[in-house]
Each structure stands twice: as C-alpha cells, then as structure tokens.
Amino acid sequence: MEKNNQRIGRLAALLVLALALTLAVPVKAQALSGAEGEAQAVVQVAVAGQVNLSTVDVDVQGIVNKKCTGKEVKQDITVTVDGVVLTEGVDYTVSYENNINAGTATMRITGKGDYTGSIKKTFKLTSRTSTRRTISCIDITFKKAVLYDAPLKANNNAGNLKVTGQRSSIKLNWTKAANLTGIDGYIIVRRINKQSRWYQIATVGKNATTYTDTTANQKDTFYQYSILGYKNDGKYIHVTPGATFWAGAVTTKSTKKNVYSVTVTNPAAVSALRKGTSATTKTSMISNGYNKGIRWRSSNTSVATVDSTGKISAKKAGTTTISMRLATGRVFSFKLTVVNGGTAKDMLTVMQTWVGFGTAGGKHKAIIDIYNSVQPLPVGYKVKYTDQWCDACVTAAAIRAGVSGKTGRECGVWRHVNIFKEKGIWIEDGTITPKPGDIIVFSWHMSQQPNNAEGCHIGIVESVKDGKITTIEGNYSNTVKRRTIPVGWGYIRGYARIK
C-alpha cells in the first residue's frame, strides 16, 4: 500500500507532463466474522501512463569511484523520481559496461513497469595500489607468488593443516603430504572475512611444519589459510593451485568472536520520525560470544542521518534506508519515513509504517513506549505491554506525527471520544463517507446504525473506494493491521476529523 501511495503521490507531476493517469482499484473483501471482523482486503492499483526517465529529473545517490577487483564492479544506488524512491527490479534495472578494468565505467538505468526510457551514469575505476601482484587459479608460471584469487578447493591427498587461535596471533601446524616431492619451500597465503582475494603473508623452507601469524590480531575477524608448496628454478616460482603442491586449507577465527546477525528490537520507534526529531535504534545480536559495533549508514542523508550508536536524526520529509553492516560483511537494513508533521496525513503515514508490528516478538512495545513518553500521562496511568493498546497506538501515532495537541491523548476509547467532543472534532454519525486520516471509533455493542453504544475500539481511515473503507487499527488480532468494511457499517460509532 505504501508503494501505491507513492504512485498516487506522483499524479501532480504526471499531470504537468501531460500524461494520462488512470487508477483502477479493484477491492475484494472476505465476509466479516464476529465482532472483531476477520475481514481482509486485496487491493491492486493499476497505473496507466509511464514516466520516461530520460525526460524527468532523476536523482541517483550512492555512485562512488572504486578500485578494480578483477571482477565486475557494481554500485549500491538509490534512485528517486519526484520524491518517490524506486525499487530495483520493479521500477528499473541496471546494466554495466567497462566495469572490470581501470578507466571509466558506465551504468545504464532503464525504466521498468511504470517507468520507461533510460539514463547513463559513469564512475571511475582505478588500479589497486598494492605492490602485490595477482595470480589466477590456473596452472601458470609466475615470477612471484604473491596473491591468490578464490576459489581454492581442498585436496584430500595434500596433508593436514591445523590452525590454532591464540591471544594475539594464530599458529599454523601442518604435515608434509606424501605426494609433495621436489619442492623448495612453502608459500603461506591468507584471506580475511572470506574475501575473494588471497594474499601471500610469508614463505618458509621445505622442512618447515609450523608458522605463527602475528598479524592475525584484528577483532571480530575470520582468517583462512592455505599452505602451497613451490619450486624455484632460479628464475621462476612454479605454483599449481589445488593439485600437486597445495598442502591444504582451513578456516579459523581470531580469539574474539563474531556477530552473526542483528535484529532491530524497537522497529516502531525508528520506522517513522517527524522532521527535527531523533530516535536511537535498539538492537539484539546473535553471535558466538563477541558483539562488536555496527557500521551504520543512511542511503539518503538529506532525509536522515545516523551516527555510530544508531541514533537517527530526521532532516526533511522523505524516505531513506538505514543499513547496519557487520564485520562479517553481512548487511541488515530497514526503511525510515520522515514526515513534516502537523497533519492527519502525517499521522496516517506513521500508522502505515507500523502495519505488521504486534505482540509477536514484542514489536508493539515501542508503540507503548511512545505513548508513555509524554507527561503527564492521561488519567495518570502508564500503559502496560499486556494492556489493550488500540487507543494507545492511535495516540502514539498522533504524538509521533505532532498532532496530539489536536487529537488529545488517551488510552481509553470512550474517554477519548469525550476529548474529541471537547475539541470540536467529533462526528456523531457512523453512516457518513469518511476521509483518509479520519479517526474511526467502533462499538461492538451494536451492529446497526444509528449506533449510539459506548465506543470500545479505535483506528484510522486509510482509504475509501467504491463504498469500502480500509482502516489501520492497533491491537487488531494483537497486531497493527488493516481492515476493510462497508461505508455505514453497523459497528461504526463515529469519527474524529483533525482540523
């Protein structure tokens, strides 16, 4: 639905470009079951009229000059058109030219789906500055054996290699393979964190069976080694990877332990922010004993920035992706939406980012925390994580969107209705056709209109189409969830419309 809202938000720009935009939204809803109403809706939006990327202003972020790797070099980009962040594979594809060797590489961004046309961007590729030279994984003669390309495959007949992590180094012990004859010594190569390149770190004599790597002292780092026999004919060193002269490989790690994965434990707190506010991402990590700091990044720093502690600062309305890169190379990310604040639309946007957050995994806790963060608390009550939380969710969204002064704050639905009346925003009519952003109140005590029973559930109207209302409600089956109902449904008590 968020993607559909982005497309709808592009209508004004499309009209200026004289494109005909037609929206068709067929809605299919199952019958409601019981008071809670197990209604579900399948909403599809078909957009006729496409945007030509070559004729509009396309913002491409993330293109940087890089060094050659011996393989194709690609970019991690964010593409934005008219404030809409496009999705690779859905809205566009990326192809590359001349992106292996040093020089100018070209990337072509080609429209897909709602987008046509294409644009070109370039970036520079420079040679590696390392003094080490590359050796391919094929049988070739080299002047120096200094660097290896993966993959290297185990040779069961090549002997045994034992790797032992110590306090500030790693010790290698090996036995000479029976088929390793006529060698002049061993080349020791290493790679870190399973990167594609293997680097020579030492050479030892043919009778050596041990080596201590004193440079293997980085925290949170995986080390992998191969021992290769070599023969020097006086002019060249001959190395045959994976065959006669390869003595074996094994993976170990430093004495520190690695983080395997990371989970955001307060997603509702960092999925939507108001411009000028901030929030800190809370995480839990699954590791084998050692948690090292995450490298944080915002894909669009004009929308929001993030510091080394995970604190996010909202700069302007828009969307960005907050990513967390671990030392192992794994990347986890989530989307952040920033609103200007002060309108019913902003409150609705906040609720949309919370869809799917519920008691499962405790993801609703951040919503309750937002409600409890503003003092004094309504009726002096601090909402518990185990309480019914539909109205606490609506109030939390109002707080986050900066409209709680217009809606009032409450955790009790009927008390909140009285506040709506005091503020002059209450509509005592469950039969009207509401507007997106209206707060909707239900009463399960009556099933027909006029419904004048006490209100006991609350949510917000997301859309109205063809006589159907789509709402977003907290604590609907213990989750922030959408519901589709007919206009004038008997269980609707009334609405509050933010001025």
Short mmCIF file of C-alpha atoms in Angstrom, two decimals:
data_model
loop_
_atom_site.label_atom_id
_atom_site.label_comp_id
_atom_site.label_asym_id
_atom_site.label_seq_id
_atom_site.Cartn_x
_atom_site.Cartn_y
_atom_site.Cartn_z
CA MET A 1 0.00 0.00 0.00
CA GLU A 2 2.89 2.33 0.70
CA LYS A 3 4.13 1.80 -2.85
CA ASN A 4 0.62 2.62 -4.19
CA ASN A 5 0.59 5.81 -2.11
CA GLN A 6 3.92 6.80 -3.67
CA ARG A 7 2.49 6.26 -7.13
CA ILE A 8 -0.64 8.25 -6.31
CA GLY A 9 1.58 10.98 -4.94
CA ARG A 10 3.15 11.25 -8.37
CA LEU A 11 -0.18 12.32 -10.01
CA ALA A 12 0.57 16.02 -9.91
CA ALA A 13 3.91 15.60 -11.67
CA LEU A 14 2.35 13.33 -14.27
CA LEU A 15 -0.39 15.88 -15.00
CA VAL A 16 2.23 18.56 -15.56
CA LEU A 17 3.91 16.22 -18.03
CA ALA A 18 0.51 15.81 -19.76
CA LEU A 19 0.37 12.09 -19.08
CA ALA A 20 -2.97 10.38 -18.74
CA LEU A 21 -3.08 8.59 -15.41
CA THR A 22 -5.85 6.14 -14.72
CA LEU A 23 -6.26 4.36 -11.39
CA ALA A 24 -8.27 1.20 -11.09
CA VAL A 25 -8.52 -0.27 -7.61
CA PRO A 26 -10.50 -3.49 -7.53
CA VAL A 27 -11.16 -4.50 -3.92
CA LYS A 28 -12.03 -7.96 -2.80
CA ALA A 29 -13.07 -8.40 0.84
CA GLN A 30 -13.96 -11.56 2.70
CA ALA A 31 -17.07 -11.61 4.87
CA LEU A 32 -16.61 -10.26 8.35
CA SER A 33 -16.61 -12.83 11.09
CA GLY A 34 -17.73 -11.90 14.58
CA ALA A 35 -17.30 -8.61 16.36
CA GLU A 36 -13.59 -8.37 15.64
CA GLY A 37 -14.28 -8.91 11.95
CA GLU A 38 -11.77 -11.10 10.23
CA ALA A 39 -12.17 -9.07 7.02
CA GLN A 40 -9.28 -8.95 4.67
CA ALA A 41 -8.89 -6.91 1.51
CA VAL A 42 -6.84 -7.47 -1.58
CA VAL A 43 -6.16 -4.08 -3.14
CA GLN A 44 -4.48 -3.73 -6.51
CA VAL A 45 -3.63 -0.48 -8.22
CA ALA A 46 -3.10 -0.38 -11.97
CA VAL A 47 -1.44 2.76 -13.28
CA ALA A 48 -1.80 3.66 -16.95
CA GLY A 49 0.79 6.15 -18.21
CA GLN A 50 4.50 5.84 -17.71
CA VAL A 51 7.28 8.20 -16.69
CA ASN A 52 10.18 8.45 -19.15
CA LEU A 53 13.37 8.58 -17.11
CA SER A 54 15.19 10.41 -19.88
CA THR A 55 12.77 13.37 -19.70
CA VAL A 56 12.47 13.91 -15.93
CA ASP A 57 14.85 14.82 -13.12
CA VAL A 58 16.23 11.51 -11.78
CA ASP A 59 18.20 11.68 -8.53
CA VAL A 60 20.76 8.87 -8.26
CA GLN A 61 22.59 8.62 -4.93
CA GLY A 62 25.43 6.29 -3.94
CA ILE A 63 27.66 6.38 -7.02
CA VAL A 64 31.31 6.46 -5.94
CA ASN A 65 34.63 5.87 -7.67
CA LYS A 66 36.08 2.45 -6.86
CA LYS A 67 39.18 0.31 -7.24
CA CYS A 68 39.43 -2.66 -9.59
CA THR A 69 38.89 -6.08 -8.05
CA GLY A 70 39.47 -8.27 -11.08
CA LYS A 71 35.72 -8.85 -11.29
CA GLU A 72 32.72 -6.73 -12.26
CA VAL A 73 32.42 -3.66 -10.01
CA LYS A 74 28.90 -2.51 -9.28
CA GLN A 75 27.28 0.31 -7.33
CA ASP A 76 24.80 0.34 -4.42
CA ILE A 77 22.46 3.14 -5.51
CA THR A 78 19.19 4.80 -4.54
CA VAL A 79 17.08 6.14 -7.43
CA THR A 80 14.47 8.82 -6.74
CA VAL A 81 11.94 10.43 -9.13
CA ASP A 82 9.65 13.24 -7.95
CA GLY A 83 10.30 12.29 -4.32
CA VAL A 84 9.49 8.61 -4.92
CA VAL A 85 12.25 6.09 -4.12
CA LEU A 86 12.21 3.50 -6.91
CA THR A 87 12.73 -0.22 -6.39
CA GLU A 88 15.35 -2.04 -8.45
CA GLY A 89 13.86 -4.93 -10.38
CA VAL A 90 10.36 -3.43 -10.11
CA ASP A 91 10.77 0.13 -11.37
CA TYR A 92 14.16 -0.11 -13.08
CA THR A 93 17.08 -2.34 -13.98
CA VAL A 94 20.80 -1.55 -14.00
CA SER A 95 23.35 -2.74 -16.58
CA TYR A 96 27.07 -2.02 -16.73
CA GLU A 97 29.79 -1.55 -19.34
CA ASN A 98 33.58 -1.43 -18.89
CA ASN A 99 33.28 -2.15 -15.17
CA ILE A 100 36.21 -4.56 -14.70
CA ASN A 101 39.41 -2.81 -15.75
CA ALA A 102 40.75 0.64 -14.84
CA GLY A 103 39.08 3.52 -16.65
CA THR A 104 35.57 4.96 -16.91
CA ALA A 105 32.75 2.52 -16.21
CA THR A 106 29.22 3.16 -17.44
CA MET A 107 25.97 2.15 -15.78
CA ARG A 108 22.64 2.38 -17.56
CA ILE A 109 19.44 2.73 -15.50
CA THR A 110 16.49 1.53 -17.59
CA GLY A 111 12.87 2.07 -16.64
CA LYS A 112 10.56 -0.85 -15.93
CA GLY A 113 6.86 -1.14 -15.08
CA ASP A 114 5.61 2.42 -14.58
CA TYR A 115 8.85 3.83 -15.98
CA THR A 116 10.36 3.87 -19.47
CA GLY A 117 13.47 5.27 -21.07
CA SER A 118 16.95 5.15 -19.62
CA ILE A 119 19.77 7.32 -18.29
CA LYS A 120 23.53 6.78 -18.11
CA LYS A 121 25.88 7.43 -15.21
CA THR A 122 29.63 6.93 -15.04
CA PHE A 123 32.22 6.29 -12.35
CA LYS A 124 35.99 5.83 -12.27
CA LEU A 125 37.81 2.55 -11.73
CA THR A 126 41.42 2.76 -10.61
CA SER A 127 44.10 0.09 -10.34
CA ARG A 128 44.89 -1.34 -6.94
CA THR A 129 47.76 0.45 -5.23
CA SER A 130 49.02 -2.74 -3.55
CA THR A 131 52.52 -3.82 -4.52
CA ARG A 132 51.29 -7.43 -4.54
CA ARG A 133 50.56 -8.96 -7.93
CA THR A 134 47.67 -11.22 -8.85
CA ILE A 135 47.92 -14.95 -9.50
CA SER A 136 44.99 -16.70 -11.18
CA CYS A 137 43.77 -20.09 -10.02
CA ILE A 138 45.13 -21.89 -13.07
CA ASP A 139 48.44 -23.60 -13.81
CA ILE A 140 50.74 -20.76 -14.90
CA THR A 141 54.38 -19.86 -14.24
CA PHE A 142 54.99 -16.65 -12.27
CA LYS A 143 57.96 -14.55 -11.23
CA LYS A 144 56.45 -14.12 -7.77
CA ALA A 145 53.65 -15.92 -5.96
CA VAL A 146 52.18 -13.04 -4.02
CA LEU A 147 48.38 -13.07 -4.33
CA TYR A 148 45.72 -15.67 -4.89
CA ASP A 149 42.22 -15.50 -6.37
CA ALA A 150 39.47 -17.67 -4.84
CA PRO A 151 38.19 -20.31 -5.08
CA LEU A 152 40.69 -22.80 -3.70
CA LYS A 153 39.38 -26.33 -3.29
CA ALA A 154 40.55 -28.85 -0.73
CA ASN A 155 42.94 -31.60 -1.79
CA ASN A 156 42.47 -34.63 0.43
CA ASN A 157 45.86 -36.03 -0.57
CA ALA A 158 47.79 -32.89 0.30
CA GLY A 159 48.42 -33.30 4.01
CA ASN A 160 46.88 -31.80 7.13
CA LEU A 161 46.83 -28.21 8.34
CA LYS A 162 45.89 -27.36 11.93
CA VAL A 163 45.13 -23.77 12.86
CA THR A 164 45.05 -22.63 16.48
CA GLY A 165 43.86 -19.18 17.62
CA GLN A 166 45.99 -17.63 20.37
CA ARG A 167 45.77 -14.47 22.45
CA SER A 168 47.22 -12.14 19.78
CA SER A 169 48.20 -14.43 16.90
CA ILE A 170 47.28 -17.60 15.03
CA LYS A 171 49.57 -20.64 14.86
CA LEU A 172 49.67 -22.97 11.85
CA ASN A 173 50.89 -26.56 12.05
CA TRP A 174 50.98 -28.91 9.08
CA THR A 175 52.32 -32.23 7.90
CA LYS A 176 54.00 -32.74 4.56
CA ALA A 177 51.90 -34.62 2.03
CA ALA A 178 53.31 -37.83 0.59
CA ASN A 179 52.90 -36.55 -2.97
CA LEU A 180 54.70 -33.28 -2.25
CA THR A 181 58.17 -34.06 -3.61
CA GLY A 182 60.94 -31.89 -5.00
CA ILE A 183 59.68 -28.62 -3.51
CA ASP A 184 61.93 -25.78 -2.39
CA GLY A 185 59.62 -24.38 0.26
CA TYR A 186 56.09 -23.31 1.17
CA ILE A 187 54.13 -20.16 0.38
CA ILE A 188 51.61 -19.19 3.07
CA VAL A 189 48.57 -17.31 1.77
CA ARG A 190 45.69 -15.88 3.75
CA ARG A 191 42.36 -14.19 3.22
CA ILE A 192 40.21 -12.29 5.71
CA ASN A 193 36.43 -12.50 6.18
CA LYS A 194 36.07 -14.79 3.17
CA GLN A 195 37.02 -12.09 0.69
CA SER A 196 37.73 -13.14 -2.89
CA ARG A 197 41.47 -12.39 -2.71
CA TRP A 198 44.19 -14.45 -1.04
CA TYR A 199 47.41 -12.62 -0.07
CA GLN A 200 50.85 -14.07 0.49
CA ILE A 201 51.99 -13.38 4.03
CA ALA A 202 55.19 -15.46 4.20
CA THR A 203 57.45 -18.09 2.64
CA VAL A 204 59.16 -20.81 4.68
CA GLY A 205 61.60 -23.60 3.96
CA LYS A 206 60.73 -27.04 2.64
CA ASN A 207 61.31 -28.68 6.02
CA ALA A 208 59.09 -26.23 7.94
CA THR A 209 55.92 -27.58 9.55
CA THR A 210 54.83 -24.55 11.57
CA TYR A 211 54.28 -20.81 11.21
CA THR A 212 52.87 -18.17 13.57
CA ASP A 213 50.85 -15.35 12.01
CA THR A 214 51.42 -12.44 14.42
CA THR A 215 49.38 -10.05 12.26
CA ALA A 216 46.19 -12.07 12.85
CA ASN A 217 45.13 -9.94 15.78
CA GLN A 218 42.13 -8.00 14.41
CA LYS A 219 38.99 -8.25 16.48
CA ASP A 220 35.88 -9.80 15.01
CA THR A 221 37.73 -11.22 12.01
CA PHE A 222 37.72 -14.57 10.20
CA TYR A 223 41.08 -15.86 8.91
CA GLN A 224 41.55 -18.56 6.31
CA TYR A 225 44.90 -20.05 5.28
CA SER A 226 46.40 -22.18 2.53
CA ILE A 227 49.89 -23.69 2.51
CA LEU A 228 51.30 -24.15 -1.00
CA GLY A 229 54.45 -25.94 -1.97
CA TYR A 230 56.59 -24.19 -4.60
CA LYS A 231 59.61 -24.96 -6.76
CA ASN A 232 62.14 -22.30 -7.78
CA ASP A 233 64.14 -22.99 -10.93
CA GLY A 234 66.31 -19.92 -10.36
CA LYS A 235 64.16 -17.62 -12.45
CA TYR A 236 60.54 -18.51 -11.72
CA ILE A 237 58.43 -19.89 -8.89
CA HIS A 238 56.03 -22.59 -10.06
CA VAL A 239 52.74 -22.98 -8.17
CA THR A 240 49.91 -25.33 -9.14
CA PRO A 241 46.84 -24.47 -7.02
CA GLY A 242 44.60 -27.31 -5.95
CA ALA A 243 46.95 -30.02 -7.21
CA THR A 244 50.45 -31.42 -6.51
CA PHE A 245 51.90 -28.55 -4.49
CA TRP A 246 48.91 -27.49 -2.43
CA ALA A 247 49.15 -28.65 1.18
CA GLY A 248 45.61 -27.79 2.40
CA ALA A 249 43.37 -25.04 3.77
CA VAL A 250 41.25 -24.50 6.84
CA THR A 251 39.14 -21.67 8.26
CA THR A 252 39.60 -20.32 11.75
CA LYS A 253 38.85 -17.07 13.53
CA SER A 254 40.63 -14.66 15.81
CA THR A 255 40.41 -15.05 19.56
CA LYS A 256 37.48 -12.61 19.50
CA LYS A 257 34.05 -13.82 18.42
CA ASN A 258 31.90 -12.65 15.53
CA VAL A 259 28.38 -11.30 15.33
CA TYR A 260 26.28 -13.49 13.04
CA SER A 261 23.09 -11.43 12.81
CA VAL A 262 21.39 -8.36 14.25
CA THR A 263 17.72 -7.58 14.88
CA VAL A 264 16.10 -4.19 15.50
CA THR A 265 14.10 -4.60 18.71
CA ASN A 266 12.24 -1.27 18.56
CA PRO A 267 11.22 -1.07 14.87
CA ALA A 268 8.16 1.09 15.53
CA ALA A 269 10.38 3.73 17.14
CA VAL A 270 12.56 4.10 14.04
CA SER A 271 10.19 3.35 11.15
CA ALA A 272 8.77 6.90 11.12
CA LEU A 273 10.04 10.20 12.54
CA ARG A 274 8.93 13.81 12.42
CA LYS A 275 11.35 16.30 10.88
CA GLY A 276 13.65 17.73 13.52
CA THR A 277 13.30 14.78 15.91
CA SER A 278 15.54 11.81 16.62
CA ALA A 279 15.42 8.25 17.91
CA THR A 280 18.00 5.60 18.72
CA THR A 281 17.84 2.15 17.16
CA LYS A 282 17.91 -0.68 19.69
CA THR A 283 19.35 -3.98 18.50
CA SER A 284 19.91 -7.52 19.66
CA MET A 285 22.70 -9.63 18.23
CA ILE A 286 23.15 -13.35 17.71
CA SER A 287 26.82 -14.23 18.00
CA ASN A 288 29.25 -16.77 19.34
CA GLY A 289 30.22 -14.55 22.21
CA TYR A 290 31.52 -11.23 20.92
CA ASN A 291 29.43 -8.22 19.89
CA LYS A 292 31.33 -5.56 18.00
CA GLY A 293 29.88 -2.22 16.97
CA ILE A 294 27.84 -1.99 13.78
CA ARG A 295 28.76 0.29 10.87
CA TRP A 296 25.66 2.41 10.27
CA ARG A 297 24.66 4.13 7.02
CA SER A 298 21.73 6.17 5.69
CA SER A 299 21.09 5.84 1.95
CA ASN A 300 19.77 9.42 1.83
CA THR A 301 21.48 11.70 4.33
CA SER A 302 19.38 14.68 3.22
CA VAL A 303 16.35 12.88 4.71
CA ALA A 304 18.03 11.45 7.83
CA THR A 305 21.48 10.77 9.24
CA VAL A 306 22.60 8.02 11.60
CA ASP A 307 25.62 8.06 13.89
CA SER A 308 27.87 5.26 15.14
CA THR A 309 25.49 4.47 18.01
CA GLY A 310 22.43 4.00 15.80
CA LYS A 311 20.91 7.38 16.68
CA ILE A 312 18.84 8.65 13.74
CA SER A 313 18.22 12.37 13.18
CA ALA A 314 15.36 13.31 10.82
CA LYS A 315 16.20 16.18 8.46
CA LYS A 316 13.38 16.52 5.94
CA ALA A 317 10.30 14.66 4.68
CA GLY A 318 11.08 11.63 2.57
CA THR A 319 12.32 8.06 2.85
CA THR A 320 15.72 6.51 3.39
CA THR A 321 17.17 3.10 4.12
CA ILE A 322 19.13 2.66 7.34
CA SER A 323 21.66 -0.15 6.97
CA MET A 324 23.77 -1.98 9.53
CA ARG A 325 26.94 -3.65 8.25
CA LEU A 326 28.62 -6.25 10.43
CA ALA A 327 32.32 -7.04 10.46
CA THR A 328 31.49 -10.36 8.79
CA GLY A 329 30.19 -8.41 5.79
CA ARG A 330 26.52 -9.17 6.35
CA VAL A 331 24.18 -6.20 5.99
CA PHE A 332 20.78 -5.72 7.64
CA SER A 333 18.55 -2.75 6.88
CA PHE A 334 15.17 -1.14 7.43
CA LYS A 335 13.21 1.69 5.85
CA LEU A 336 12.65 5.03 7.58
CA THR A 337 9.95 7.54 6.63
CA VAL A 338 10.26 11.18 7.74
CA VAL A 339 7.14 13.40 7.86
CA ASN A 340 6.86 17.16 8.24
CA GLY A 341 4.27 16.72 11.00
CA GLY A 342 1.11 18.57 11.98
CA THR A 343 -1.47 16.93 9.70
CA ALA A 344 -3.85 13.96 9.65
CA LYS A 345 -1.96 12.69 6.61
CA ASP A 346 1.27 12.57 8.63
CA MET A 347 -0.49 10.61 11.37
CA LEU A 348 -1.79 8.16 8.75
CA THR A 349 1.73 7.79 7.30
CA VAL A 350 3.07 6.88 10.74
CA MET A 351 0.35 4.24 11.18
CA GLN A 352 1.17 2.80 7.74
CA THR A 353 4.81 2.24 8.76
CA TRP A 354 3.61 0.30 11.82
CA VAL A 355 1.49 -2.23 9.92
CA GLY A 356 2.56 -5.73 10.94
CA PHE A 357 4.03 -4.71 14.31
CA GLY A 358 2.33 -6.58 17.14
CA THR A 359 2.81 -8.56 20.31
CA ALA A 360 4.67 -11.30 18.41
CA GLY A 361 8.32 -10.60 19.11
CA GLY A 362 7.33 -7.63 21.29
CA LYS A 363 7.34 -5.22 18.34
CA HIS A 364 4.35 -3.33 19.83
CA LYS A 365 6.42 -2.33 22.86
CA ALA A 366 7.99 0.66 21.11
CA ILE A 367 4.48 1.96 20.34
CA ILE A 368 3.54 1.71 24.03
CA ASP A 369 6.82 3.41 24.95
CA ILE A 370 5.99 6.36 22.65
CA TYR A 371 2.59 6.70 24.36
CA ASN A 372 4.17 6.60 27.85
CA SER A 373 6.93 9.05 26.88
CA VAL A 374 4.77 12.20 27.15
CA GLN A 375 4.00 13.50 30.62
CA PRO A 376 1.68 13.91 32.38
CA LEU A 377 0.08 10.61 31.37
CA PRO A 378 -3.68 10.72 30.72
CA VAL A 379 -5.57 9.82 33.93
CA GLY A 380 -2.12 9.22 35.45
CA TYR A 381 -1.95 5.69 34.04
CA LYS A 382 1.15 4.12 32.48
CA VAL A 383 0.06 1.63 29.85
CA LYS A 384 1.49 -1.87 30.29
CA TYR A 385 2.70 -4.05 27.43
CA THR A 386 -0.04 -6.54 28.38
CA ASP A 387 -2.89 -3.98 28.23
CA GLN A 388 -5.33 -3.50 25.37
CA TRP A 389 -3.49 -0.96 23.21
CA CYS A 390 -5.69 0.14 20.26
CA ASP A 391 -6.11 3.72 21.57
CA ALA A 392 -2.54 3.88 22.88
CA CYS A 393 -1.49 3.10 19.29
CA VAL A 394 -3.62 5.92 17.81
CA THR A 395 -2.31 8.34 20.44
CA ALA A 396 1.30 7.25 19.85
CA ALA A 397 0.88 7.89 16.11
CA ALA A 398 -0.52 11.34 16.90
CA ILE A 399 2.48 12.05 19.15
CA ARG A 400 4.95 10.90 16.52
CA ALA A 401 3.19 12.99 13.82
CA GLY A 402 2.98 16.08 16.03
CA VAL A 403 -0.85 16.27 16.14
CA SER A 404 -1.59 15.05 19.69
CA GLY A 405 -2.47 18.62 20.65
CA LYS A 406 -5.32 18.41 18.12
CA THR A 407 -6.45 14.88 18.96
CA GLY A 408 -5.77 14.72 22.66
CA ARG A 409 -4.04 11.77 24.33
CA GLU A 410 -5.82 8.76 25.80
CA CYS A 411 -5.61 5.01 26.22
CA GLY A 412 -9.35 4.57 26.84
CA VAL A 413 -11.57 4.81 23.75
CA TRP A 414 -14.71 6.27 25.35
CA ARG A 415 -12.73 8.85 27.33
CA HIS A 416 -11.03 9.78 24.06
CA VAL A 417 -14.42 10.28 22.37
CA ASN A 418 -15.27 12.82 25.06
CA ILE A 419 -11.97 14.62 24.35
CA PHE A 420 -12.85 14.67 20.62
CA LYS A 421 -16.17 16.31 21.53
CA GLU A 422 -14.43 18.91 23.71
CA LYS A 423 -12.09 19.78 20.87
CA GLY A 424 -14.96 20.07 18.40
CA ILE A 425 -13.67 17.37 16.03
CA TRP A 426 -16.19 14.59 16.79
CA ILE A 427 -18.67 13.48 14.08
CA GLU A 428 -21.64 11.70 15.69
CA ASP A 429 -22.59 9.75 12.60
CA GLY A 430 -21.41 6.28 11.62
CA THR A 431 -23.08 6.41 8.20
CA ILE A 432 -21.02 9.18 6.56
CA THR A 433 -18.34 8.58 3.96
CA PRO A 434 -15.13 9.37 5.85
CA LYS A 435 -11.88 10.86 4.58
CA PRO A 436 -8.38 9.35 4.74
CA GLY A 437 -6.82 10.40 8.04
CA ASP A 438 -10.14 10.42 9.94
CA ILE A 439 -10.03 8.64 13.28
CA ILE A 440 -12.69 5.90 13.34
CA VAL A 441 -14.37 4.63 16.52
CA PHE A 442 -16.17 1.28 16.74
CA SER A 443 -18.66 -0.14 19.21
CA TRP A 444 -19.08 -3.89 19.26
CA HIS A 445 -22.22 -3.50 21.43
CA MET A 446 -24.44 -2.66 18.44
CA SER A 447 -24.40 -3.96 14.87
CA GLN A 448 -26.64 -1.46 13.07
CA GLN A 449 -26.98 2.27 12.50
CA PRO A 450 -27.56 4.52 14.24
CA ASN A 451 -25.03 3.03 16.62
CA ASN A 452 -25.14 5.02 19.87
CA ALA A 453 -23.49 2.46 22.15
CA GLU A 454 -20.26 3.08 24.06
CA GLY A 455 -17.19 3.06 21.82
CA CYS A 456 -14.67 0.31 22.56
CA HIS A 457 -12.21 0.16 19.62
CA ILE A 458 -10.40 2.77 17.53
CA GLY A 459 -8.26 3.13 14.40
CA ILE A 460 -7.62 5.44 11.47
CA VAL A 461 -9.12 5.57 7.96
CA GLU A 462 -6.55 4.82 5.27
CA SER A 463 -8.69 4.99 2.13
CA VAL A 464 -12.26 4.96 0.80
CA LYS A 465 -13.12 3.45 -2.57
CA ASP A 466 -16.27 2.06 -4.17
CA GLY A 467 -18.21 2.13 -0.91
CA LYS A 468 -15.46 0.35 1.00
CA ILE A 469 -13.38 1.76 3.87
CA THR A 470 -9.86 0.50 4.59
CA THR A 471 -8.70 1.17 8.14
CA ILE A 472 -5.49 0.64 10.08
CA GLU A 473 -6.02 -0.41 13.71
CA GLY A 474 -3.69 -1.18 16.58
CA ASN A 475 -4.36 -4.30 18.65
CA TYR A 476 -6.45 -5.83 15.85
CA SER A 477 -5.74 -9.52 16.49
CA ASN A 478 -2.79 -8.29 18.62
CA THR A 479 -1.22 -6.51 15.64
CA VAL A 480 -1.30 -3.21 13.76
CA LYS A 481 -3.46 -4.42 10.91
CA ARG A 482 -5.70 -3.34 8.05
CA ARG A 483 -9.46 -3.97 7.95
CA THR A 484 -11.89 -3.41 5.06
CA ILE A 485 -15.53 -2.62 5.85
CA PRO A 486 -18.50 -1.09 4.00
CA VAL A 487 -19.37 2.57 4.40
CA GLY A 488 -22.04 2.84 7.10
CA TRP A 489 -21.10 -0.49 8.68
CA GLY A 490 -23.28 -1.13 11.72
CA TYR A 491 -20.39 -1.37 14.16
CA ILE A 492 -19.08 2.17 13.36
CA ARG A 493 -19.76 4.54 16.28
CA GLY A 494 -18.46 7.74 14.68
CA TYR A 495 -15.40 9.67 13.50
CA ALA A 496 -12.99 12.40 14.63
CA ARG A 497 -11.63 14.68 11.92
CA ILE A 498 -8.41 16.59 12.66
CA LYS A 499 -8.64 20.26 11.77
#
